[in-house]
CSV table of C-alpha atoms and ligand atoms in Angstrom, one decimal:
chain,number,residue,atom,x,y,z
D,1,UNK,CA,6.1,84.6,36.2
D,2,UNK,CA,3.0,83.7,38.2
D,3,UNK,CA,3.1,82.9,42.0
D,4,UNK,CA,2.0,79.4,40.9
D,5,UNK,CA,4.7,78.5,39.0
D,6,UNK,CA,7.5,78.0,41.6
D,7,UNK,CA,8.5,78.3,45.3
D,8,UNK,CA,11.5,80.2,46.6
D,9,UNK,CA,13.2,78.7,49.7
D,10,UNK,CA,14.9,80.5,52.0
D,11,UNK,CA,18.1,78.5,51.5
D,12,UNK,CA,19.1,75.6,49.6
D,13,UNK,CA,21.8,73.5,47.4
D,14,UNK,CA,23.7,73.2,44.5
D,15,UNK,CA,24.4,70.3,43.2
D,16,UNK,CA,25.6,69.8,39.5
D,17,UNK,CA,27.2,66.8,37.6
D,18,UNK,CA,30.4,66.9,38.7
D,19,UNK,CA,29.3,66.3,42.0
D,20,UNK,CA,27.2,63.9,41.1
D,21,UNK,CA,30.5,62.1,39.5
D,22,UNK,CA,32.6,62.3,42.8
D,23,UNK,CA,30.0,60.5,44.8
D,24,UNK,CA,29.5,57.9,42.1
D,25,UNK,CA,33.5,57.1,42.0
D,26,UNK,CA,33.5,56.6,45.6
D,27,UNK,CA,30.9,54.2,45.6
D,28,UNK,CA,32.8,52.3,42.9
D,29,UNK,CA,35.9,52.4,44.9
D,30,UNK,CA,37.0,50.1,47.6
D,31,UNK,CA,36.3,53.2,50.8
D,32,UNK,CA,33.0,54.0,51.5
D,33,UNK,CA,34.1,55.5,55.0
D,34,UNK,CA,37.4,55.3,56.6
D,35,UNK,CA,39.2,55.9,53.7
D,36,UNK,CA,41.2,58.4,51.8
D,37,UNK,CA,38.2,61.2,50.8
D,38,UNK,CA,38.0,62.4,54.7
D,39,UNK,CA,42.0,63.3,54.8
D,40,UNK,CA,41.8,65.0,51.5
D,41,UNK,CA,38.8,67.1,52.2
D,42,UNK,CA,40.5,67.9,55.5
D,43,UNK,CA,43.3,69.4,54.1
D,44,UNK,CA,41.3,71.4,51.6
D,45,UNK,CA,39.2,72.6,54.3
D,46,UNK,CA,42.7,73.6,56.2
D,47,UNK,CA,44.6,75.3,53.2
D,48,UNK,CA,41.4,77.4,52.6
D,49,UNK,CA,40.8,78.8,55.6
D,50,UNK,CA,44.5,78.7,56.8
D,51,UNK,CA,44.3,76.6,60.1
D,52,UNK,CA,46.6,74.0,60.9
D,53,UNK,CA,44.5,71.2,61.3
D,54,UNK,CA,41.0,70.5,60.3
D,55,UNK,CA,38.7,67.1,61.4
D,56,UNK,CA,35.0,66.4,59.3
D,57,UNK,CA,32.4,64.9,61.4
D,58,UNK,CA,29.1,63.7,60.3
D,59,UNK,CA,27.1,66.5,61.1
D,60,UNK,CA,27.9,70.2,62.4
D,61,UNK,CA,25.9,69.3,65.6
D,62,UNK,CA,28.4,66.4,66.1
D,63,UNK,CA,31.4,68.8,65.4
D,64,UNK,CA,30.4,71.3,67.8
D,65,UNK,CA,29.7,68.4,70.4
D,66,UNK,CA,33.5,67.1,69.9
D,67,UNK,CA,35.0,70.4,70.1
D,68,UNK,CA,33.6,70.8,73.0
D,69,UNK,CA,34.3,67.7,74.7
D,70,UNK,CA,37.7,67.9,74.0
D,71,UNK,CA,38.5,71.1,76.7
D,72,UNK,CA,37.7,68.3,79.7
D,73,UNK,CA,35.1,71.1,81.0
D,74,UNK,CA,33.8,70.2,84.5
D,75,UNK,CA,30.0,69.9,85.6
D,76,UNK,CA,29.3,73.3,86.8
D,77,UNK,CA,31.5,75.4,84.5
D,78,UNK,CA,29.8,77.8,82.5
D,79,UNK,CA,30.0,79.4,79.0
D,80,UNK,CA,28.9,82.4,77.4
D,81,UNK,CA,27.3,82.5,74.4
D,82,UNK,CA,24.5,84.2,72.2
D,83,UNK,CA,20.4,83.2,72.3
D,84,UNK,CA,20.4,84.1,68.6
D,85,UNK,CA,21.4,80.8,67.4
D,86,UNK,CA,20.7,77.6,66.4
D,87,UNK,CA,20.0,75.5,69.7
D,88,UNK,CA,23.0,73.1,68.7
D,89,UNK,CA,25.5,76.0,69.8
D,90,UNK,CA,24.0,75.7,73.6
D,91,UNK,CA,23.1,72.3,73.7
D,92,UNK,CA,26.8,71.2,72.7
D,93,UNK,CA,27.4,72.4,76.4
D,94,UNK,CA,24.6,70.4,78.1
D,95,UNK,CA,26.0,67.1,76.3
D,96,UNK,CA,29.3,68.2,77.5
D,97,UNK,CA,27.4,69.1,81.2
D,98,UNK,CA,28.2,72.7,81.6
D,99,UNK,CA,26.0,75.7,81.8
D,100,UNK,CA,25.2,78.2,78.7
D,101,UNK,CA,25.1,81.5,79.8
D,102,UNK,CA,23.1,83.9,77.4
D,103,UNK,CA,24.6,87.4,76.9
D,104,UNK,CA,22.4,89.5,74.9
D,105,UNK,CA,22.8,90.9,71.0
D,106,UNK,CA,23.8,93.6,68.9
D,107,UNK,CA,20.0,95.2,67.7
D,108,UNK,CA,21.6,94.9,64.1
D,109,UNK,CA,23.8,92.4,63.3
D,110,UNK,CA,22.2,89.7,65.3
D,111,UNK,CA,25.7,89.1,67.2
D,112,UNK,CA,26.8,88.8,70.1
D,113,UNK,CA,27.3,92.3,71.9
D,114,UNK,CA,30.9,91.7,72.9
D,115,UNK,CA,30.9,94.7,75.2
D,116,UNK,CA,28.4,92.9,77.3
D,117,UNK,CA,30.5,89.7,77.6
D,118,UNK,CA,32.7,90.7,80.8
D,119,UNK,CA,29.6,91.2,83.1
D,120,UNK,CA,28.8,87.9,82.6
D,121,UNK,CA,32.3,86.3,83.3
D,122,UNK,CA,32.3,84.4,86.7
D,123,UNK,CA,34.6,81.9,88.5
D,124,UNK,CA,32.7,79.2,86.7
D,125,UNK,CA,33.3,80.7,83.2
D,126,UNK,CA,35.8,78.6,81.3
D,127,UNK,CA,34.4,79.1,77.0
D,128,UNK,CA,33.6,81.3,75.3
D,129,UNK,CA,31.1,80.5,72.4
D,130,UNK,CA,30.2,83.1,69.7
D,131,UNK,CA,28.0,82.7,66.6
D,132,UNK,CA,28.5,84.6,63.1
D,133,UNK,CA,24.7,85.2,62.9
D,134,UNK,CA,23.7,85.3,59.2
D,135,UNK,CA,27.7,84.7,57.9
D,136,UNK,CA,28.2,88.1,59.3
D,137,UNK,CA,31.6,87.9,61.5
D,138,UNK,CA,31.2,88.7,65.4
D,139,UNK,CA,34.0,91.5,66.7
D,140,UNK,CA,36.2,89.0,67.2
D,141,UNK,CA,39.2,91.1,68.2
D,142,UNK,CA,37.3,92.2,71.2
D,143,UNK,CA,36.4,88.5,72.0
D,144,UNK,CA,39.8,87.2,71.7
D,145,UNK,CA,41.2,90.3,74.0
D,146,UNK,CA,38.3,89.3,77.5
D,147,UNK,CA,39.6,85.4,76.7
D,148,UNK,CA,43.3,86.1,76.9
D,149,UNK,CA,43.0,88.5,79.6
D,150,UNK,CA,40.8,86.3,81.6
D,151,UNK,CA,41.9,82.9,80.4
D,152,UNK,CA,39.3,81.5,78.7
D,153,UNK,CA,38.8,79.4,76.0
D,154,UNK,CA,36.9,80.3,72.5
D,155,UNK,CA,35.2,77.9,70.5
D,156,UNK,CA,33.9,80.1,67.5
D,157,UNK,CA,30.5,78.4,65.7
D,158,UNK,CA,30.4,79.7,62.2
D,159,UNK,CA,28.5,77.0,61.0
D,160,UNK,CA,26.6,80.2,59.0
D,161,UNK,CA,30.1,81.6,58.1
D,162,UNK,CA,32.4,79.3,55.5
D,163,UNK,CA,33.7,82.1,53.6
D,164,UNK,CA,33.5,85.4,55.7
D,165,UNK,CA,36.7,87.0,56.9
D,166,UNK,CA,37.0,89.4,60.1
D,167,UNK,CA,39.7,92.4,59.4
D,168,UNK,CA,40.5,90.3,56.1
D,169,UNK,CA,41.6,86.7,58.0
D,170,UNK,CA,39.2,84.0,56.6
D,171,UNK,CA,37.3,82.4,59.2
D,172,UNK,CA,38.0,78.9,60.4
D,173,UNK,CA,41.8,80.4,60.8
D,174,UNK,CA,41.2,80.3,64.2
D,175,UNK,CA,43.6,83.5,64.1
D,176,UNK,CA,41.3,84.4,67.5
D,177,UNK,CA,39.9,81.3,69.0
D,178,UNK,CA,41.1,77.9,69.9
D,179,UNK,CA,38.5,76.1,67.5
D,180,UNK,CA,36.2,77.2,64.6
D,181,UNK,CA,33.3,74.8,64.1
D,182,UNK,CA,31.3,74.7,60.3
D,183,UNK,CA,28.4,73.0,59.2
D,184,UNK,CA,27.6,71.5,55.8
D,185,UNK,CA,23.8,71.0,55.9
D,186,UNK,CA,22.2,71.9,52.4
D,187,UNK,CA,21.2,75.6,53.4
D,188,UNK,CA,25.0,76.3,54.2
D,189,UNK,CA,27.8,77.5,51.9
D,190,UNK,CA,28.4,73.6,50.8
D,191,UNK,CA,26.9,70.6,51.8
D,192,UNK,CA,28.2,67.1,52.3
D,193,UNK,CA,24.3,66.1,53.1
D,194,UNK,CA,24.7,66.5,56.9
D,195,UNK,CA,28.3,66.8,57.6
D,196,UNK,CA,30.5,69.4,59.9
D,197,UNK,CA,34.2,70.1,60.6
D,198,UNK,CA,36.3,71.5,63.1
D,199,UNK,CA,39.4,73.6,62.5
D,200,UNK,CA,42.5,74.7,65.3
D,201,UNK,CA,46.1,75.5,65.4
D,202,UNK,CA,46.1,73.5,68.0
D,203,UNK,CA,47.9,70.1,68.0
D,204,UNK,CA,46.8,68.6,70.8
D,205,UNK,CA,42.8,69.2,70.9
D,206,UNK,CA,43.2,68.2,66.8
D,207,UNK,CA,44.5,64.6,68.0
D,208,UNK,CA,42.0,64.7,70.7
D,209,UNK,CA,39.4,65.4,68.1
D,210,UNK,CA,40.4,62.8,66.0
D,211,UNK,CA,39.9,60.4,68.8
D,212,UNK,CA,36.6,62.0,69.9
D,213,UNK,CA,35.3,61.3,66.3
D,214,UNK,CA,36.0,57.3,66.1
D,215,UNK,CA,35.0,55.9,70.1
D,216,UNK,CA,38.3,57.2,71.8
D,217,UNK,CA,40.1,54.6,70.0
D,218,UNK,CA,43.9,55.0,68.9
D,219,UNK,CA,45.1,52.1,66.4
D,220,UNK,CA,48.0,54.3,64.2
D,221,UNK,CA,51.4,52.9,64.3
D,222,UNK,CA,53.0,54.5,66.5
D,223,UNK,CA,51.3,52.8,69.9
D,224,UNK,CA,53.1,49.6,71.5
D,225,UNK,CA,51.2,46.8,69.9
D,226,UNK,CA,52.0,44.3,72.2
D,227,UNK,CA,49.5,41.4,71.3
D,228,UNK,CA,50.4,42.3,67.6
D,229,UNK,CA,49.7,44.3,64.7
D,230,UNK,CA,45.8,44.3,64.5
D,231,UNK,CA,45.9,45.9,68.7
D,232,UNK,CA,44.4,48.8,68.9
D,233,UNK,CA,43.3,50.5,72.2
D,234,UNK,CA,40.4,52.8,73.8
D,235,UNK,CA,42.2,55.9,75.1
D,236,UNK,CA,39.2,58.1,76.0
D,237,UNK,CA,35.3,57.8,75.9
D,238,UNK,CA,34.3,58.7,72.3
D,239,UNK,CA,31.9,58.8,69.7
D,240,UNK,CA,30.8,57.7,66.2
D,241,UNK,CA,30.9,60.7,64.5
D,242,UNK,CA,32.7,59.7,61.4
D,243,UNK,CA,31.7,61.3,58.0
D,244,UNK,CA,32.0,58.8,55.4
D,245,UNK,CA,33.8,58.9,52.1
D,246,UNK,CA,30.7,59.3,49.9
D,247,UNK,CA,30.0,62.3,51.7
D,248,UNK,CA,33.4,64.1,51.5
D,249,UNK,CA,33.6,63.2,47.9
D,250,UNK,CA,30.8,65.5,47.9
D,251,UNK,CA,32.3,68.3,50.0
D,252,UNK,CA,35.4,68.0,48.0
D,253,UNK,CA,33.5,68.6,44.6
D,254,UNK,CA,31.7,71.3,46.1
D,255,UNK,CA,34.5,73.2,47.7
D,256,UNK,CA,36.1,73.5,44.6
D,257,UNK,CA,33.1,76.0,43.8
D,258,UNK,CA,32.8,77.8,47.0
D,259,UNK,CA,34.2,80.7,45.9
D,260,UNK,CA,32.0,81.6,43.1
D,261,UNK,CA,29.1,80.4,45.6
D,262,UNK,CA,29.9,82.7,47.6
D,263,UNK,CA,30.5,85.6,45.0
D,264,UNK,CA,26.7,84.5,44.0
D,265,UNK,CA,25.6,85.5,47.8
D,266,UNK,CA,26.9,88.4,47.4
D,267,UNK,CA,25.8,89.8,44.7
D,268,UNK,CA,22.3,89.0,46.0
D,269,UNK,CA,23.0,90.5,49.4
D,270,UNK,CA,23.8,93.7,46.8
D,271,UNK,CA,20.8,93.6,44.9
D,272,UNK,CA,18.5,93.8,48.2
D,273,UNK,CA,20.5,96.0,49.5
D,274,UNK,CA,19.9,98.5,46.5
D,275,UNK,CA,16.3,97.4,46.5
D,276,UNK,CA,15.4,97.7,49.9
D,277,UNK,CA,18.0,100.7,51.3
D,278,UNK,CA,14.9,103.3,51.4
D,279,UNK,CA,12.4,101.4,52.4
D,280,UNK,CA,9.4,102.2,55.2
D,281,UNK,CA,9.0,99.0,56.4
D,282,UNK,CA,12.3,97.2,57.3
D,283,UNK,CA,15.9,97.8,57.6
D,284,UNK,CA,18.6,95.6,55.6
D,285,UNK,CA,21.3,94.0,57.3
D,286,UNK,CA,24.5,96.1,58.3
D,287,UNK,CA,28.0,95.3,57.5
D,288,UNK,CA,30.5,96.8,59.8
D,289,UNK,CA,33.6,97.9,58.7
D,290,UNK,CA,36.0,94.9,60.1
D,291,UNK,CA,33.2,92.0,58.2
D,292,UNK,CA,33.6,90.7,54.8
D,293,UNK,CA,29.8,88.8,55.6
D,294,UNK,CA,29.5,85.3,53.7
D,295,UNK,CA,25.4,85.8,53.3
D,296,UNK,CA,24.1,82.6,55.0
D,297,UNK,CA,21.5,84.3,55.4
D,298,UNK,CA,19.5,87.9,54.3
D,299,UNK,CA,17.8,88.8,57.8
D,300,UNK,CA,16.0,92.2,57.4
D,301,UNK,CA,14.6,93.6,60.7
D,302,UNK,CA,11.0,95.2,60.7
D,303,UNK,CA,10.6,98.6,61.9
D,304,UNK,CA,8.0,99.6,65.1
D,305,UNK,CA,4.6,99.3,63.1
D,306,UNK,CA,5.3,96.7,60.9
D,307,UNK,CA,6.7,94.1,63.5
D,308,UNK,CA,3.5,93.9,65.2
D,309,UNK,CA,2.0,92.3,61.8
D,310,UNK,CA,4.8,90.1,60.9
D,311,UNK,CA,3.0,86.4,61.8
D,312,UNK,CA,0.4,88.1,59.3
D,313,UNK,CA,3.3,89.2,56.6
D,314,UNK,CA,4.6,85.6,57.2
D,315,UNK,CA,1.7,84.1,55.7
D,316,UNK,CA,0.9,86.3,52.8
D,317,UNK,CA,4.6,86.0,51.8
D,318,UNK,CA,4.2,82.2,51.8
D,319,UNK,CA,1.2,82.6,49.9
D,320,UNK,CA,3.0,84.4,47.3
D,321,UNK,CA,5.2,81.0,47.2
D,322,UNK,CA,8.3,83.0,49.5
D,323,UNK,CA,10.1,80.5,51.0
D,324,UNK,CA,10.9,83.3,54.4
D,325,UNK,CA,12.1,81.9,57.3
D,326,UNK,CA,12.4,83.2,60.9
D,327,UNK,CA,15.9,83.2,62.7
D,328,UNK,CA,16.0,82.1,65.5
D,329,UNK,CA,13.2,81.7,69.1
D,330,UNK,CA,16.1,82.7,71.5
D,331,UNK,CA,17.3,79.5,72.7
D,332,UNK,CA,16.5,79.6,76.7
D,333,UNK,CA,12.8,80.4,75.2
D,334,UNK,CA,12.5,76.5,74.7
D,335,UNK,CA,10.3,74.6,76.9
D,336,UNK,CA,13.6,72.4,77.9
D,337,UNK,CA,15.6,75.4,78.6
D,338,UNK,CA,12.7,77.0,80.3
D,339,UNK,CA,12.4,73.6,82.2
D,340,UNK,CA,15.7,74.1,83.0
D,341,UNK,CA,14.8,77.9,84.7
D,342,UNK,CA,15.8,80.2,82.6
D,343,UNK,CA,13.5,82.8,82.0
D,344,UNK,CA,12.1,85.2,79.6
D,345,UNK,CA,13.1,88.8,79.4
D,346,UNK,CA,16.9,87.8,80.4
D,347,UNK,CA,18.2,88.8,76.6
D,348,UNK,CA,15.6,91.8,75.9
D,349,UNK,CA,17.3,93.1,72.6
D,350,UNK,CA,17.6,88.6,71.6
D,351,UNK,CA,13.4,88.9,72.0
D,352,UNK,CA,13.0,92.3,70.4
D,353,UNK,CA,15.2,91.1,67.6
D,354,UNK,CA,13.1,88.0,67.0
D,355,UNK,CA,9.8,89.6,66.7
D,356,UNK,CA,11.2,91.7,64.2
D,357,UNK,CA,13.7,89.6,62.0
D,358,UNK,CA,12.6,87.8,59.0
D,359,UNK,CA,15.2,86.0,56.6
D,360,UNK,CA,14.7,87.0,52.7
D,361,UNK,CA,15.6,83.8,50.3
D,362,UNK,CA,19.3,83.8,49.3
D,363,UNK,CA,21.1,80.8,47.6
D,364,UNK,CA,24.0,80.2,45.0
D,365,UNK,CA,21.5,78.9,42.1
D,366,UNK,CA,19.1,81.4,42.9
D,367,UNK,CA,18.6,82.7,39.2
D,368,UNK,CA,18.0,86.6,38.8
D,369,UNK,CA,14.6,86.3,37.9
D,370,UNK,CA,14.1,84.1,41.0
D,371,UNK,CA,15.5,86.9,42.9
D,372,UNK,CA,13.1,89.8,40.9
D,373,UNK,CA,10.3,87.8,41.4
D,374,UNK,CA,11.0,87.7,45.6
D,375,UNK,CA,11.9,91.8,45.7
D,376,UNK,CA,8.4,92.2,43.8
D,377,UNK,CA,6.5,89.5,45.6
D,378,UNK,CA,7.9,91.9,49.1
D,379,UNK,CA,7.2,94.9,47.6
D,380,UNK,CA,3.6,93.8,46.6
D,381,UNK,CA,2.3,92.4,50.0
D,382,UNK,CA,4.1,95.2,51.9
D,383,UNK,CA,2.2,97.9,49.6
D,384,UNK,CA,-0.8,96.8,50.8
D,385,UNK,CA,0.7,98.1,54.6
D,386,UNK,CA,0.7,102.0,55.7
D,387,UNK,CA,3.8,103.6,55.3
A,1,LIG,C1,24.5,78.4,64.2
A,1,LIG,C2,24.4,76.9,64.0
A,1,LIG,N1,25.1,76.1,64.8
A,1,LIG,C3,25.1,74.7,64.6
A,1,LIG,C4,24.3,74.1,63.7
A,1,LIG,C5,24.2,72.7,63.6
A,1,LIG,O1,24.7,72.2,62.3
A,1,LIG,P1,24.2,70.8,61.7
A,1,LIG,O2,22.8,71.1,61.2
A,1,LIG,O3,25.1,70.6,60.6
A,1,LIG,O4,24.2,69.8,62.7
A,1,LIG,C6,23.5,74.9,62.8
A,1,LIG,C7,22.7,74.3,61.8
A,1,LIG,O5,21.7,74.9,61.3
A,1,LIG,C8,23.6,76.4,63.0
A,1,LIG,O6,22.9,77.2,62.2
């Protein structure tokens, strides 16, 4: 195989027939939104992960948005959460008005050192917001034990982590949070095309975020309907954030393999690891002991040396048709944030981390000479770097 012949991405989807067939019944049937797909891929979502309640949105972005603006936060509270993310994660706070406050990383995982959390805690602190970097759970035990002690609320985004578990509990059980947001984009675990979902034991925030989905508005029987039996009424200020049936078709097709997509991660994550556990040049993701990681991602971490080269790594690796990828410019780095005043040097291990990181390709249909072809295409361009 020949550099020439292909390019590997760093992430994509799998979509076979019988997805394909899903979609195509639903656009033959009378629902193309509203109807019955959205319950029923709520309840798969549920049963899998073992929450009480889950609600679908139309995008992870939107989910994370919802969840939230369901807590009634107030201008000038704050939360804590990581720079090493996606900016959705902070700017679901900014839509919602309140304050992210960045707390810096662990050098390895990528996540969010919970034993700096409590220095950050002020008055104003009402959330906190951790991400499983890569699909690779955060400490969650210690999380859950600063939120209880100091009343706080925890919205957990594992919109890289459908499938991981934390000290065995799957997430999305919300075993240690309030709310567990996932995101179906097409580099994630499953895809619905752009969808999301949020999952809680929590009855109340679930009928809020039902409401939060469709504009605030409450038509089910059981309000008065005094003017008669097409009244429906606008309880709170919502949104349209509705998934439609075509897309949940989808994510109900595709959930059915998550599993085996998953297994498919990992036994790439295993094959790098066994490749790369030696090497000069990088270090290979950790797992900790209490992580079953769901591999949204491979980030491996260059060494002193080889860090300083890696825009030039970059490019010869994209050369070779390596689809690599860089995760993530801390957040507050952004010209808005920096608009906003935050300033560089604030998350030091965050910075260090992003200099260093690059994420290796690793999706479900990734075919094993796919995968040979990427740990030679490494091996080649590094070779041509001292050890
Ligand atoms: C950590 C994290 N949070 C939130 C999101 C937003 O999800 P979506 O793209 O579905 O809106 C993403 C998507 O890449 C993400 O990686």
């Amino acid at each position: 195989m020949t550099g020439n012949e292909l390019y590997i991405p760093y992430g994509r989807h799998w979509i076979s027939d019988d997805d394909i067939e899903s979609v195509v019944d639903v656009l033959e049937s009378d629902w193309l939104t509203q109807g019955p797909k959205i319950e029923e891929f709520e309840k798969e979502i549920s049963a899998y992960c073992g929450s009480n309640y889950a609600v679908v949105f139309n995008s992870g972005t939107s989910a994370l948005h919802a969840a939230f603006s369901v807590l009634r936060l107030n201008k000038d509270d704050e939360f804590i959460t990581t720079p090493n993310t996606f900016v959705a994660t902070a700017n679901a706070g900014l839509h919602t008005g309140i304050k992210p406050i960045f707390v810096d990383i662990e050098e390895d995982t990528g996540n969010l050192n919970t034993s700096k959390v409590e220095e950050r805690i002020t008055e104003r602190t009402r959330l906190i917001v951790p991400v499983h970097y890569s699909g690779h759970p955060v400490d969650m035990g210690k999380i859950y034990e600063i939120a209880e002690r100091k009343n706080l609320y925890v919205i957990e985004d594992a919109c890289h982590a459908l499938g991981a578990k934390y000290k065995g509990y799957k997430t999305g059980g919300c075993n240690y949070s309030d709310m567990t947001v996932f995101s179906f984009h097409p580099v994630k675990h499953i895809t619905t095309g752009e969808g999301g979902a949020v999952l809680t034991n929590n009855k109340d925030f679930y009928k809020k975020l039902l409401m939060s989905r469709s504009h605030g508005i409450e038509k089910r029987s059981f309000i008065n309907k005094p003017d008669g039996d097409w009244y429906y009424e606008m309880q709170s200020l919502g949104y349209n954030y509705r998934m439609t049936d075509i897309q949940a078709a989808l994510g109900i097709s595709q959930f059915r393999k998550l599993d085996k997509f998953i297994d498919r991660r990992k036994e790439i994550a295993r094959l790098y690891d066994s490749e790369f556990k030696d090497n000069p040049w990088f270090d290979i993701p950790p797992v900790r002991s209490y992580a079953s990681s769901s591999y949204h991602l491979y980030p491996i971490r260059f060494k002193d040396g080889f860090k300083e080269k890696k825009k030039e790594i970059f490019l010869k690796l994209k050369e070779e048709k390596l689809g690599v990828q860089v995760h993530y410019i801390p957040v507050y780095w952004h010209p808005f944030y920096k608009n906003m005043g935050y300033k560089k040097g604030i998350c030091p291990i965050a910075e260090d981390f992003y200099f260093k990181e690059l994420s290796l390709p690793i999706y479900p249909a990734m075919k094993g000479e796919e995968q040979r072809y990427v740990i030679e295409g490494i091996n080649t361009v590094m070779s041509g770097y001292a050890k």
